[in-house]
Amino acid sequence: MSDNAPQFDAIVIGSGITGGWAAKELTERGLKVLMLERGAMVEHGIDYKTEHMPPWEQPFHGKPPRALYDEQYPVQRRCHAFNEGTRHFFNNDRDNPYASDPQGFSWIRANVVGGRSLLWGRQVYRWSDLDFEANSRDGHGIDWPLRYRDLAPWYSHVEKFIGVSGQAESLSHLPDSEFLPPMDLNVVERGFKHRIEQGYPDRCVTHARVAMLTRPHNGRGQCHYCGPCERGCSAGAYFSTQSSTLPAARATGNLTLKSDCVVEGIDYDPVTRRATGVRVIDANNRRRSAFTARLVFLCASTIGSTQILLNSRSEQFPNGLANNSGVLGHHLMDHYTGINGFGMVPGYEDKTIYGWRQAGLYIPRFRNLDDRSQSPDFVRGYGVQGFAFRLGWQSMAAQTPGFGADFKRALRQPGPWGIMLIGFGECLPYRDNRIELDFKRPDRFGIPQVKVHFAWGENERSIGADFLQQAGTMLESAGVQGVRMTPNSAVPGMGIHEMGTARMGDDPTESVLNRWNQAHDVPNLFVTDGACMTSSSCVNPSLTYMALTARAVDYAAAQLQTGQL
Amino acid sequence: MSDQTRRDLLRRAALLCGSVASASLTTRLLAGEDPRALVTTATFTERQQAAVSRLSDMVIPPTDTPGALAAGVPDFIASVVGHWYEAAERKVFLEGLERLDARSRERGLQDFAAAGEALREELLREEEQLAISPTDASGVAQSVPRFFTQLKELVVFGYYTSEVGMKQELAYLPMPGYYDGDYDLSKVGRQFVH
Ligand SMILES: Cc1cc2nc3c(=O)[nH]c(=O)nc-3n(C[C@H](O)[C@H](O)[C@H](O)COP(=O)(O)OP(=O)(O)OC[C@H]3O[C@@H](n4cnc5c(N)ncnc54)[C@H](O)[C@@H]3O)c2cc1C
């Protein structure tokens, strides 16, 4: 090996959902891979310190230390999965700050090996051409450089590996996955499904589609319904880097994983017009070093990846690597969510729920599918997640006055049934919703902080209003009582589906990446996380990121083999 | 220190009721500090401790299952009031205990904990009435919940997250193994918890 030979075939930046997939697919093709992760190591099982820990063993029985949250986790604390059982996986906001407009953008992120794959809600839905053609149909944003048929085999490839439980419905706008048996709906959800499908022949209520195992799969155990998945699952019943892609990549013998390793920038050689490697900072001792490789896969999450590109400036790319188009950082999207409907379901008092299932029901998009479902007020649409449950002692205690034996008796039984519907609206790609770097404000590593500008548009608000109206009517028509809808306001970022900022497209003058997630300007650089997204659909995006990653690796490895790269 | 010993020590520290001033016990523990170093003065005086024990069992008494006292709730309250509460909250709680003692002495000549059952009931009902109104005597809105609200929350939370409360009063289900969303309530007769 000559002195100039790169140290690795490929460097993967980030070890979350997409980084894990990139590492697995690259190593399985025989490539020597270095995976770099800014966060600390979390080993499967061993480091799930709070798994199965009962409340009485936790400090203050798990009550959140509020002063600590105020001081160090003001953003992360907004996330429903953030608590004393999971805090050690999350980013510390005081140590890793960013800025945003006054209306605020919540950047919810992990800071460990595995990234948000440890914390995510695991809902997975395929996109369809309703999504891939949306931009070209209504003129918002640029056209996607690919269609459903290009991605379909890669969805299958990913699903067979991760294991997706769900119910086939043969809907053209929400294609079925390769399914394991679905997680059951409970008795109240079944009743709701029946009434909605009777009252609205054009709407479908199906089982949430989730990357959780309802039977053993690829050496991983099935779900035992213990409840708090986000603490980590040593059975490997849900898809995470640790349970799935990391062991596969390690098994090849081709993976080197470095944790506590913050990527500062990507180096570029103007002569070969290639990325040559990456510059890193040791998170513990701040020492700088560099690694070289023939390929770079950027999988540091939407904002994280674009931060690295914007910070990789050179004479050729004064505004950020691979940014000849000038669109890098622009068209940030998230889902319009936090809009809910809730009410009480009469009856079913003799029934309860055995087991803690982190799934529920899903109502696929029913707006703007055809002439009949066309809305005059907005383009695109929304999907609805929901679940029914019996109120527990917390809610009952708040509603039950007094104290003593009667009070205690009233709390022993489960409370009445409630049902919750949560809307997820598609967000249009707006040029002004963007991230930039504040070069005057470096973080503790000397890396310029991210600054986020984000505001919802009229279309998102109209989608929210329609959801609130439709969901309210659906709940009432299903016999739900005391229906309460939240105000029509979504907090930017809280969809935790941030995407865009390095979009794909066929035209290099208006996009950063081509149809293979390859940078137009730097052929051996691939960005396969949410940054690549050209539009946002209304379904959860991570399955699509995985499929795009696997497809991009297949392409890159072939290019490498044939000497094109 | 292994995690298990650390947890045990932490529990013991909580039982011994550590320093009232500690701003963020959890932070210090997570930084690796020995929990024993945090134990200085007790949260409650003996008199206050006696009142808290009485109050715990008044909110959740022993019935066919143990009550809050047997579940260790007074210790939980001491640790929350001592280490988790902010100063303003602690003040409201301790003043509530003082008020109960003072009123009890006015009417029954004894501290609250030593008063007869009927008087204690009456006094606690008065506290409940006070807590219903969102303003104080001078009409000022309260930022900190009233004593009765605090007490009830502490006892309820402490009890239903305690080993006794979860395993004996409710149906503790840490490892269901499967999911049945159409389960006959009569088979268990109480709510499942985890
Ligand atoms: C509570 C919660 C629920 C969610 N539910 C769902 C859901 O149901 N369905 C769904 O599709 N999505 C869901 N998501 C979103 C999902 O987690 C993300 O879309 C997904 O993890 C993105 O994958 P990624 O690889 O791009 O990023 P991540 O998984 O976030 O991984 C990125 C990794 O890169 C590392 N990194 C960042 N910058 C650097 C750097 N400079 N140097 C080195 N390493 C770096 C990070 O530390 C991180 O580990 C949820 C997220 C959360 C938090």
PDB file of N, CA, C and O in Angstrom, chain A residues 506-532:
ATOM      1  N   ASP A 506     -32.700  16.220 -10.356  1.00  0.00           N
ATOM      2  CA  ASP A 506     -31.914  15.917 -11.560  1.00  0.00           C
ATOM      3  C   ASP A 506     -31.050  17.088 -11.993  1.00  0.00           C
ATOM      4  O   ASP A 506     -30.020  16.915 -12.633  1.00  0.00           O
ATOM      5  N   ASP A 507     -31.478  18.299 -11.637  1.00  0.00           N
ATOM      6  CA  ASP A 507     -30.779  19.497 -12.116  1.00  0.00           C
ATOM      7  C   ASP A 507     -29.770  19.984 -11.074  1.00  0.00           C
ATOM      8  O   ASP A 507     -30.143  20.412  -9.987  1.00  0.00           O
ATOM      9  N   PRO A 508     -28.462  19.940 -11.415  1.00  0.00           N
ATOM     10  CA  PRO A 508     -27.429  20.332 -10.446  1.00  0.00           C
ATOM     11  C   PRO A 508     -27.504  21.807 -10.053  1.00  0.00           C
ATOM     12  O   PRO A 508     -26.907  22.192  -9.055  1.00  0.00           O
ATOM     13  N   THR A 509     -28.216  22.605 -10.822  1.00  0.00           N
ATOM     14  CA  THR A 509     -28.289  24.018 -10.449  1.00  0.00           C
ATOM     15  C   THR A 509     -29.329  24.268  -9.363  1.00  0.00           C
ATOM     16  O   THR A 509     -29.377  25.351  -8.785  1.00  0.00           O
ATOM     17  N   GLU A 510     -30.176  23.300  -9.113  1.00  0.00           N
ATOM     18  CA  GLU A 510     -31.174  23.532  -8.057  1.00  0.00           C
ATOM     19  C   GLU A 510     -31.275  22.409  -7.031  1.00  0.00           C
ATOM     20  O   GLU A 510     -32.218  22.364  -6.239  1.00  0.00           O
ATOM     21  N   SER A 511     -30.312  21.512  -7.055  1.00  0.00           N
ATOM     22  CA  SER A 511     -30.311  20.453  -6.043  1.00  0.00           C
ATOM     23  C   SER A 511     -28.874  20.103  -5.685  1.00  0.00           C
ATOM     24  O   SER A 511     -27.940  20.398  -6.435  1.00  0.00           O
ATOM     25  N   VAL A 512     -28.707  19.474  -4.536  1.00  0.00           N
ATOM     26  CA  VAL A 512     -27.370  19.112  -4.049  1.00  0.00           C
ATOM     27  C   VAL A 512     -27.006  17.691  -4.451  1.00  0.00           C
ATOM     28  O   VAL A 512     -25.858  17.381  -4.750  1.00  0.00           O
ATOM     29  N   LEU A 513     -28.018  16.816  -4.455  1.00  0.00           N
ATOM     30  CA  LEU A 513     -27.783  15.383  -4.679  1.00  0.00           C
ATOM     31  C   LEU A 513     -28.527  14.910  -5.915  1.00  0.00           C
ATOM     32  O   LEU A 513     -29.613  15.407  -6.224  1.00  0.00           O
ATOM     33  N   ASN A 514     -27.959  13.912  -6.576  1.00  0.00           N
ATOM     34  CA  ASN A 514     -28.649  13.353  -7.741  1.00  0.00           C
ATOM     35  C   ASN A 514     -29.551  12.198  -7.316  1.00  0.00           C
ATOM     36  O   ASN A 514     -29.769  11.967  -6.127  1.00  0.00           O
ATOM     37  N   ARG A 515     -30.035  11.449  -8.273  1.00  0.00           N
ATOM     38  CA  ARG A 515     -31.000  10.384  -7.973  1.00  0.00           C
ATOM     39  C   ARG A 515     -30.408   9.238  -7.167  1.00  0.00           C
ATOM     40  O   ARG A 515     -31.122   8.351  -6.735  1.00  0.00           O
ATOM     41  N   TRP A 516     -29.106   9.216  -7.025  1.00  0.00           N
ATOM     42  CA  TRP A 516     -28.447   8.158  -6.228  1.00  0.00           C
ATOM     43  C   TRP A 516     -27.960   8.689  -4.880  1.00  0.00           C
ATOM     44  O   TRP A 516     -27.092   8.088  -4.252  1.00  0.00           O
ATOM     45  N   ASN A 517     -28.430   9.826  -4.467  1.00  0.00           N
ATOM     46  CA  ASN A 517     -27.974  10.473  -3.225  1.00  0.00           C
ATOM     47  C   ASN A 517     -26.502  10.877  -3.298  1.00  0.00           C
ATOM     48  O   ASN A 517     -25.829  11.044  -2.279  1.00  0.00           O
ATOM     49  N   GLN A 518     -26.017  11.012  -4.505  1.00  0.00           N
ATOM     50  CA  GLN A 518     -24.615  11.347  -4.746  1.00  0.00           C
ATOM     51  C   GLN A 518     -24.539  12.853  -4.982  1.00  0.00           C
ATOM     52  O   GLN A 518     -25.372  13.405  -5.715  1.00  0.00           O
ATOM     53  N   ALA A 519     -23.560  13.515  -4.355  1.00  0.00           N
ATOM     54  CA  ALA A 519     -23.453  14.963  -4.537  1.00  0.00           C
ATOM     55  C   ALA A 519     -23.145  15.265  -6.009  1.00  0.00           C
ATOM     56  O   ALA A 519     -22.228  14.679  -6.581  1.00  0.00           O
ATOM     57  N   HIS A 520     -23.913  16.159  -6.602  1.00  0.00           N
ATOM     58  CA  HIS A 520     -23.659  16.518  -7.998  1.00  0.00           C
ATOM     59  C   HIS A 520     -22.219  16.969  -8.179  1.00  0.00           C
ATOM     60  O   HIS A 520     -21.571  16.652  -9.177  1.00  0.00           O
ATOM     61  N   ASP A 521     -21.723  17.717  -7.189  1.00  0.00           N
ATOM     62  CA  ASP A 521     -20.417  18.361  -7.346  1.00  0.00           C
ATOM     63  C   ASP A 521     -19.243  17.511  -6.871  1.00  0.00           C
ATOM     64  O   ASP A 521     -18.099  17.828  -7.171  1.00  0.00           O
ATOM     65  N   VAL A 522     -19.513  16.479  -6.069  1.00  0.00           N
ATOM     66  CA  VAL A 522     -18.438  15.672  -5.468  1.00  0.00           C
ATOM     67  C   VAL A 522     -18.845  14.199  -5.572  1.00  0.00           C
ATOM     68  O   VAL A 522     -19.546  13.679  -4.707  1.00  0.00           O
ATOM     69  N   PRO A 523     -18.414  13.518  -6.635  1.00  0.00           N
ATOM     70  CA  PRO A 523     -18.995  12.202  -6.938  1.00  0.00           C
ATOM     71  C   PRO A 523     -18.792  11.115  -5.884  1.00  0.00           C
ATOM     72  O   PRO A 523     -19.555  10.168  -5.854  1.00  0.00           O
ATOM     73  N   ASN A 524     -17.768  11.225  -5.041  1.00  0.00           N
ATOM     74  CA  ASN A 524     -17.608  10.155  -4.046  1.00  0.00           C
ATOM     75  C   ASN A 524     -18.200  10.535  -2.682  1.00  0.00           C
ATOM     76  O   ASN A 524     -17.896   9.926  -1.675  1.00  0.00           O
ATOM     77  N   LEU A 525     -19.083  11.521  -2.691  1.00  0.00           N
ATOM     78  CA  LEU A 525     -19.770  11.947  -1.465  1.00  0.00           C
ATOM     79  C   LEU A 525     -21.267  11.646  -1.589  1.00  0.00           C
ATOM     80  O   LEU A 525     -21.906  12.079  -2.560  1.00  0.00           O
ATOM     81  N   PHE A 526     -21.786  10.912  -0.622  1.00  0.00           N
ATOM     82  CA  PHE A 526     -23.202  10.548  -0.614  1.00  0.00           C
ATOM     83  C   PHE A 526     -23.851  11.032   0.680  1.00  0.00           C
ATOM     84  O   PHE A 526     -23.254  10.912   1.752  1.00  0.00           O
ATOM     85  N   VAL A 527     -25.040  11.593   0.583  1.00  0.00           N
ATOM     86  CA  VAL A 527     -25.797  12.019   1.759  1.00  0.00           C
ATOM     87  C   VAL A 527     -27.104  11.248   1.736  1.00  0.00           C
ATOM     88  O   VAL A 527     -27.907  11.421   0.802  1.00  0.00           O
ATOM     89  N   THR A 528     -27.329  10.383   2.707  1.00  0.00           N
ATOM     90  CA  THR A 528     -28.503   9.497   2.603  1.00  0.00           C
ATOM     91  C   THR A 528     -29.466   9.636   3.777  1.00  0.00           C
ATOM     92  O   THR A 528     -30.379   8.836   3.914  1.00  0.00           O
ATOM     93  N   ASP A 529     -29.257  10.619   4.634  1.00  0.00           N
ATOM     94  CA  ASP A 529     -30.234  10.794   5.720  1.00  0.00           C
ATOM     95  C   ASP A 529     -31.319  11.768   5.262  1.00  0.00           C
ATOM     96  O   ASP A 529     -31.424  12.103   4.076  1.00  0.00           O
ATOM     97  N   GLY A 530     -32.097  12.269   6.200  1.00  0.00           N
ATOM     98  CA  GLY A 530     -33.239  13.117   5.866  1.00  0.00           C
ATOM     99  C   GLY A 530     -32.877  14.391   5.123  1.00  0.00           C
ATOM    100  O   GLY A 530     -33.746  15.017   4.510  1.00  0.00           O
ATOM    101  N   ALA A 531     -31.608  14.773   5.140  1.00  0.00           N
ATOM    102  CA  ALA A 531     -31.210  15.985   4.422  1.00  0.00           C
ATOM    103  C   ALA A 531     -31.538  15.886   2.932  1.00  0.00           C
ATOM    104  O   ALA A 531     -31.792  16.883   2.267  1.00  0.00           O
ATOM    105  N   CYS A 532     -31.566  14.665   2.411  1.00  0.00           N
ATOM    106  CA  CYS A 532     -31.729  14.472   0.958  1.00  0.00           C
ATOM    107  C   CYS A 532     -33.157  14.706   0.470  1.00  0.00           C
ATOM    108  O   CYS A 532     -33.392  14.761  -0.735  1.00  0.00           O
TER     109      CYS A 532
END
